Amino acid sequence: MATTAPNTKQRHYCDHDGCEKSYLRVEHLNHHRLTHQERAFSCFLCRKPFTRNDLLQAHIRRHEEASLDNVDKQREITPPRNTDDYQESPRKRTKAGWDLGARPFAPPGEIDFAEPQGFPLERVIFGTAAGVQFRAQDEFYVNLATLTAGNRPSLRRLFLSGFEYLESFMPLFHRPTCNVGVLQYLIILVVCSLGGFLSKNLDDRELGLLIYRHLHSTLHTAAKDKGSAWLMSHVPVILITKLIGYYALDDEEHLSMNVIHAMTSTMLGQGKLLSQDADDTEPITGSFDDRWNIWIDSEYRIRLAYSIFIADIKSSLHFMRSSMLPTSALDLPLPCQTSIWQASTAVEWENEVLRFTELSKDSTPLNFRPSVELLLGHDHPSPEHNLQFRDPLILDILIHAIVSEILDLGRAIPSASSKAIDLLKRSDLTNGLARWKSYFDQMDVQSQQTEIVRSALATYHLAGILRGRNIPATFAPCGTMSLGD
């Protein structure tokens, strides 16, 4: 009869007072010892304690994924609500009376980023100040907790400053319906960081830098661990982070942003964000509110794609590097008129669409590529397109398209085309710049004074300088032989 042999392997015993646990493997004992240690971390949502920061971060990500899933489900099953019902929504994290779409803004003091039922944003940023303990070596949270700017009023002020800047130069969000309560928290963080860099106050800038570093680390980690699906769902965060990295920080950050930009541009080129399928152009049906909301989502994607294109051309122009997105990469309609985008109700939106259709003589809105061809060609566009070409955002897009063509021509290999073809292309670019300036001159003075049009005019003058120059020879005195170096 077989007998059970005694276990002669050496066991490792826990040395904690009163604990008699023992293990055959040292790693199991070390894991057990963590249960006796004071939990240095805790979840700000459910208060569950953790001994390791990586476990806490994984736990928080599960909260975020569940939260986003719930928001998506509620959007699918919830019918359109009137204004009174919307104010009663449990997901709304702003106090009644403050609406991000209102003009002008209500006093910032009415914004509540920390309502218990909502996402406690200040605990994400000011973890230690909110009573959640973090290890001393967690420099990000320790520094944020000790900053004099680390309080809710500062956070609100920086968010509003960053949002207003985006409204002026990168009008992504539909202001009349934009609700802070349903924005991804990373978007709120990156807008706050942008507001910090825009401030002249040193504490605000330090706060913006700390948030930026946190987001930069998050993007790199997500790109490695979560892949393209996560990045594609956070394109606005990447776009604004690149804006900060390129224009508010030094050369080291520029190189880092180049890596992120190349990675995201490659993914965007493989995805559908920069093009529109035939199914996407089917007529929108339903009630006013349904049609308006569907149209807002579609227009947002269009504006996001053009913001990516403009950001690529700007960084290529300003930092003398090759652009990643040529004009041929975009196959989208031009954005709608600013007056239509700014309509505050579905009825106002419908009226603006009808008014524009009547003024443009029922012409079909142009896509991006035909618009560029019309601008660069020698045949003058039809009169019904004049109104469309005089819109501030469309003018900004078209001048960057011309700059893209100028840069491509300047980088072209001399043997790739004949001298005659090169002269014809330069003639087209000269014609395009002249036609663009004529549309600018036709705008009213108030529109010409807007930030986005003034920025487009500066780009126009820079394009005029580069058009008549040998670009590699121009950049050679700067220590670089071409845009790609």
PDB file of C-alpha atoms in Angstrom, residues 285-438:
ATOM      1  CA  THR A 285     -34.155  61.724 -41.276  1.00  0.00           C
ATOM      2  CA  GLY A 286     -36.115  62.098 -38.055  1.00  0.00           C
ATOM      3  CA  SER A 287     -37.197  64.963 -35.857  1.00  0.00           C
ATOM      4  CA  PHE A 288     -35.412  68.308 -35.721  1.00  0.00           C
ATOM      5  CA  ASP A 289     -33.491  67.314 -32.595  1.00  0.00           C
ATOM      6  CA  ASP A 290     -32.543  63.884 -33.974  1.00  0.00           C
ATOM      7  CA  ARG A 291     -31.332  65.314 -37.264  1.00  0.00           C
ATOM      8  CA  TRP A 292     -29.463  68.101 -35.508  1.00  0.00           C
ATOM      9  CA  ASN A 293     -27.638  65.752 -33.110  1.00  0.00           C
ATOM     10  CA  ILE A 294     -26.673  63.344 -35.895  1.00  0.00           C
ATOM     11  CA  TRP A 295     -25.442  66.249 -37.992  1.00  0.00           C
ATOM     12  CA  ILE A 296     -23.390  67.617 -35.051  1.00  0.00           C
ATOM     13  CA  ASP A 297     -21.596  64.276 -34.669  1.00  0.00           C
ATOM     14  CA  SER A 298     -20.860  64.116 -38.403  1.00  0.00           C
ATOM     15  CA  GLU A 299     -19.662  67.722 -38.576  1.00  0.00           C
ATOM     16  CA  TYR A 300     -17.483  67.190 -35.491  1.00  0.00           C
ATOM     17  CA  ARG A 301     -15.644  64.332 -37.218  1.00  0.00           C
ATOM     18  CA  ILE A 302     -15.116  66.494 -40.309  1.00  0.00           C
ATOM     19  CA  ARG A 303     -13.715  69.365 -38.252  1.00  0.00           C
ATOM     20  CA  LEU A 304     -11.510  66.986 -36.283  1.00  0.00           C
ATOM     21  CA  ALA A 305     -10.004  65.624 -39.513  1.00  0.00           C
ATOM     22  CA  TYR A 306      -9.263  69.122 -40.814  1.00  0.00           C
ATOM     23  CA  SER A 307      -7.774  70.137 -37.461  1.00  0.00           C
ATOM     24  CA  ILE A 308      -5.373  67.205 -37.763  1.00  0.00           C
ATOM     25  CA  PHE A 309      -4.453  68.243 -41.314  1.00  0.00           C
ATOM     26  CA  ILE A 310      -3.885  71.898 -40.363  1.00  0.00           C
ATOM     27  CA  ALA A 311      -1.809  70.926 -37.317  1.00  0.00           C
ATOM     28  CA  ASP A 312       0.368  68.729 -39.542  1.00  0.00           C
ATOM     29  CA  ILE A 313       0.985  71.500 -42.092  1.00  0.00           C
ATOM     30  CA  LYS A 314       1.661  74.105 -39.380  1.00  0.00           C
ATOM     31  CA  SER A 315       4.261  71.965 -37.637  1.00  0.00           C
ATOM     32  CA  SER A 316       5.848  71.097 -40.998  1.00  0.00           C
ATOM     33  CA  LEU A 317       6.032  74.783 -41.876  1.00  0.00           C
ATOM     34  CA  HIS A 318       7.224  76.047 -38.500  1.00  0.00           C
ATOM     35  CA  PHE A 319       9.694  73.285 -37.627  1.00  0.00           C
ATOM     36  CA  MET A 320      11.044  72.454 -41.087  1.00  0.00           C
ATOM     37  CA  ARG A 321      10.039  68.814 -41.229  1.00  0.00           C
ATOM     38  CA  SER A 322       8.185  66.752 -43.789  1.00  0.00           C
ATOM     39  CA  SER A 323       4.410  66.755 -43.539  1.00  0.00           C
ATOM     40  CA  MET A 324       2.713  63.418 -42.957  1.00  0.00           C
ATOM     41  CA  LEU A 325      -0.698  64.227 -44.479  1.00  0.00           C
ATOM     42  CA  PRO A 326      -0.719  65.547 -48.076  1.00  0.00           C
ATOM     43  CA  THR A 327      -3.840  67.133 -49.532  1.00  0.00           C
ATOM     44  CA  SER A 328      -4.577  63.883 -51.356  1.00  0.00           C
ATOM     45  CA  ALA A 329      -5.050  62.148 -47.991  1.00  0.00           C
ATOM     46  CA  LEU A 330      -8.311  63.993 -47.295  1.00  0.00           C
ATOM     47  CA  ASP A 331     -11.532  62.995 -49.018  1.00  0.00           C
ATOM     48  CA  LEU A 332     -14.144  64.942 -47.058  1.00  0.00           C
ATOM     49  CA  PRO A 333     -16.698  67.706 -47.567  1.00  0.00           C
ATOM     50  CA  LEU A 334     -15.603  71.145 -46.458  1.00  0.00           C
ATOM     51  CA  PRO A 335     -16.886  72.140 -43.009  1.00  0.00           C
ATOM     52  CA  CYS A 336     -20.225  73.893 -42.832  1.00  0.00           C
ATOM     53  CA  GLN A 337     -20.547  77.653 -42.563  1.00  0.00           C
ATOM     54  CA  THR A 338     -19.713  79.140 -39.179  1.00  0.00           C
ATOM     55  CA  SER A 339     -23.243  80.523 -38.766  1.00  0.00           C
ATOM     56  CA  ILE A 340     -24.684  77.013 -39.181  1.00  0.00           C
ATOM     57  CA  TRP A 341     -22.198  75.489 -36.725  1.00  0.00           C
ATOM     58  CA  GLN A 342     -22.961  78.131 -34.114  1.00  0.00           C
ATOM     59  CA  ALA A 343     -26.758  77.654 -34.238  1.00  0.00           C
ATOM     60  CA  SER A 344     -27.930  77.166 -30.649  1.00  0.00           C
ATOM     61  CA  THR A 345     -31.139  75.204 -31.357  1.00  0.00           C
ATOM     62  CA  ALA A 346     -32.364  72.684 -33.906  1.00  0.00           C
ATOM     63  CA  VAL A 347     -34.832  75.217 -35.327  1.00  0.00           C
ATOM     64  CA  GLU A 348     -32.118  77.862 -35.698  1.00  0.00           C
ATOM     65  CA  TRP A 349     -29.886  75.268 -37.343  1.00  0.00           C
ATOM     66  CA  GLU A 350     -32.624  74.385 -39.837  1.00  0.00           C
ATOM     67  CA  ASN A 351     -33.189  78.047 -40.663  1.00  0.00           C
ATOM     68  CA  GLU A 352     -29.473  78.686 -41.200  1.00  0.00           C
ATOM     69  CA  VAL A 353     -29.183  75.677 -43.506  1.00  0.00           C
ATOM     70  CA  LEU A 354     -32.142  76.904 -45.580  1.00  0.00           C
ATOM     71  CA  ARG A 355     -30.753  80.436 -45.699  1.00  0.00           C
ATOM     72  CA  PHE A 356     -27.330  79.267 -46.878  1.00  0.00           C
ATOM     73  CA  THR A 357     -28.890  76.938 -49.460  1.00  0.00           C
ATOM     74  CA  GLU A 358     -30.904  79.818 -50.878  1.00  0.00           C
ATOM     75  CA  LEU A 359     -27.900  82.153 -50.992  1.00  0.00           C
ATOM     76  CA  SER A 360     -25.724  79.545 -52.681  1.00  0.00           C
ATOM     77  CA  LYS A 361     -28.441  78.830 -55.269  1.00  0.00           C
ATOM     78  CA  ASP A 362     -28.905  75.209 -54.212  1.00  0.00           C
ATOM     79  CA  SER A 363     -25.336  74.313 -55.159  1.00  0.00           C
ATOM     80  CA  THR A 364     -23.930  71.104 -53.758  1.00  0.00           C
ATOM     81  CA  PRO A 365     -21.297  71.779 -51.060  1.00  0.00           C
ATOM     82  CA  LEU A 366     -17.820  71.163 -52.402  1.00  0.00           C
ATOM     83  CA  ASN A 367     -15.469  68.469 -51.203  1.00  0.00           C
ATOM     84  CA  PHE A 368     -11.930  69.301 -50.192  1.00  0.00           C
ATOM     85  CA  ARG A 369     -10.088  68.133 -53.309  1.00  0.00           C
ATOM     86  CA  PRO A 370     -12.358  69.866 -55.879  1.00  0.00           C
ATOM     87  CA  SER A 371     -12.125  73.040 -53.782  1.00  0.00           C
ATOM     88  CA  VAL A 372      -8.330  73.009 -53.911  1.00  0.00           C
ATOM     89  CA  GLU A 373      -8.426  72.329 -57.660  1.00  0.00           C
ATOM     90  CA  LEU A 374     -10.820  75.245 -58.182  1.00  0.00           C
ATOM     91  CA  LEU A 375      -8.632  77.539 -56.116  1.00  0.00           C
ATOM     92  CA  LEU A 376      -5.438  76.617 -57.967  1.00  0.00           C
ATOM     93  CA  GLY A 377      -6.992  76.382 -61.436  1.00  0.00           C
ATOM     94  CA  HIS A 378      -7.282  79.212 -63.928  1.00  0.00           C
ATOM     95  CA  ASP A 379     -11.052  78.824 -64.327  1.00  0.00           C
ATOM     96  CA  HIS A 380     -12.825  81.017 -61.813  1.00  0.00           C
ATOM     97  CA  PRO A 381     -15.178  79.145 -59.442  1.00  0.00           C
ATOM     98  CA  SER A 382     -18.904  79.560 -60.019  1.00  0.00           C
ATOM     99  CA  PRO A 383     -20.453  82.547 -58.199  1.00  0.00           C
ATOM    100  CA  GLU A 384     -22.527  80.248 -55.969  1.00  0.00           C
ATOM    101  CA  HIS A 385     -19.299  79.040 -54.328  1.00  0.00           C
ATOM    102  CA  ASN A 386     -18.142  82.531 -53.368  1.00  0.00           C
ATOM    103  CA  LEU A 387     -20.103  82.508 -50.112  1.00  0.00           C
ATOM    104  CA  GLN A 388     -18.633  79.147 -49.139  1.00  0.00           C
ATOM    105  CA  PHE A 389     -15.071  80.288 -49.830  1.00  0.00           C
ATOM    106  CA  ARG A 390     -15.478  83.392 -47.671  1.00  0.00           C
ATOM    107  CA  ASP A 391     -16.033  81.423 -44.462  1.00  0.00           C
ATOM    108  CA  PRO A 392     -13.217  81.911 -41.866  1.00  0.00           C
ATOM    109  CA  LEU A 393     -12.554  78.223 -41.182  1.00  0.00           C
ATOM    110  CA  ILE A 394     -12.682  77.254 -44.858  1.00  0.00           C
ATOM    111  CA  LEU A 395     -10.247  80.054 -45.728  1.00  0.00           C
ATOM    112  CA  ASP A 396      -7.888  78.728 -43.051  1.00  0.00           C
ATOM    113  CA  ILE A 397      -8.133  75.191 -44.444  1.00  0.00           C
ATOM    114  CA  LEU A 398      -7.542  76.312 -48.037  1.00  0.00           C
ATOM    115  CA  ILE A 399      -4.462  78.424 -47.265  1.00  0.00           C
ATOM    116  CA  HIS A 400      -2.915  75.430 -45.497  1.00  0.00           C
ATOM    117  CA  ALA A 401      -3.734  73.285 -48.531  1.00  0.00           C
ATOM    118  CA  ILE A 402      -1.845  75.787 -50.715  1.00  0.00           C
ATOM    119  CA  VAL A 403       1.087  75.729 -48.268  1.00  0.00           C
ATOM    120  CA  SER A 404       1.084  71.931 -48.441  1.00  0.00           C
ATOM    121  CA  GLU A 405       1.359  72.084 -52.238  1.00  0.00           C
ATOM    122  CA  ILE A 406       4.169  74.664 -52.011  1.00  0.00           C
ATOM    123  CA  LEU A 407       6.137  72.498 -49.583  1.00  0.00           C
ATOM    124  CA  ASP A 408       5.614  69.398 -51.733  1.00  0.00           C
ATOM    125  CA  LEU A 409       6.863  71.270 -54.795  1.00  0.00           C
ATOM    126  CA  GLY A 410       9.878  72.577 -52.885  1.00  0.00           C
ATOM    127  CA  ARG A 411      10.795  69.064 -51.769  1.00  0.00           C
ATOM    128  CA  ALA A 412      10.324  67.513 -55.214  1.00  0.00           C
ATOM    129  CA  ILE A 413      13.347  65.931 -56.850  1.00  0.00           C
ATOM    130  CA  PRO A 414      14.495  68.154 -59.761  1.00  0.00           C
ATOM    131  CA  SER A 415      14.684  65.226 -62.163  1.00  0.00           C
ATOM    132  CA  ALA A 416      11.127  64.124 -61.330  1.00  0.00           C
ATOM    133  CA  SER A 417       9.555  66.693 -63.676  1.00  0.00           C
ATOM    134  CA  SER A 418      10.552  69.025 -66.460  1.00  0.00           C
ATOM    135  CA  LYS A 419      11.222  72.723 -66.056  1.00  0.00           C
ATOM    136  CA  ALA A 420       8.008  73.509 -67.930  1.00  0.00           C
ATOM    137  CA  ILE A 421       5.874  71.433 -65.562  1.00  0.00           C
ATOM    138  CA  ASP A 422       7.565  73.051 -62.592  1.00  0.00           C
ATOM    139  CA  LEU A 423       6.765  76.516 -63.951  1.00  0.00           C
ATOM    140  CA  LEU A 424       3.140  75.537 -64.567  1.00  0.00           C
ATOM    141  CA  LYS A 425       2.784  74.317 -60.996  1.00  0.00           C
ATOM    142  CA  ARG A 426       4.265  77.524 -59.644  1.00  0.00           C
ATOM    143  CA  SER A 427       1.866  79.487 -61.835  1.00  0.00           C
ATOM    144  CA  ASP A 428      -1.056  77.550 -60.350  1.00  0.00           C
ATOM    145  CA  LEU A 429       0.182  78.279 -56.827  1.00  0.00           C
ATOM    146  CA  THR A 430       0.547  81.976 -57.639  1.00  0.00           C
ATOM    147  CA  ASN A 431      -2.997  81.968 -58.989  1.00  0.00           C
ATOM    148  CA  GLY A 432      -4.259  80.151 -55.896  1.00  0.00           C
ATOM    149  CA  LEU A 433      -2.676  82.666 -53.526  1.00  0.00           C
ATOM    150  CA  ALA A 434      -4.121  85.586 -55.492  1.00  0.00           C
ATOM    151  CA  ARG A 435      -7.581  84.033 -55.505  1.00  0.00           C
ATOM    152  CA  TRP A 436      -7.373  83.265 -51.775  1.00  0.00           C
ATOM    153  CA  LYS A 437      -6.479  86.913 -51.078  1.00  0.00           C
ATOM    154  CA  SER A 438      -9.444  88.072 -53.165  1.00  0.00           C
TER     155      SER A 438
END
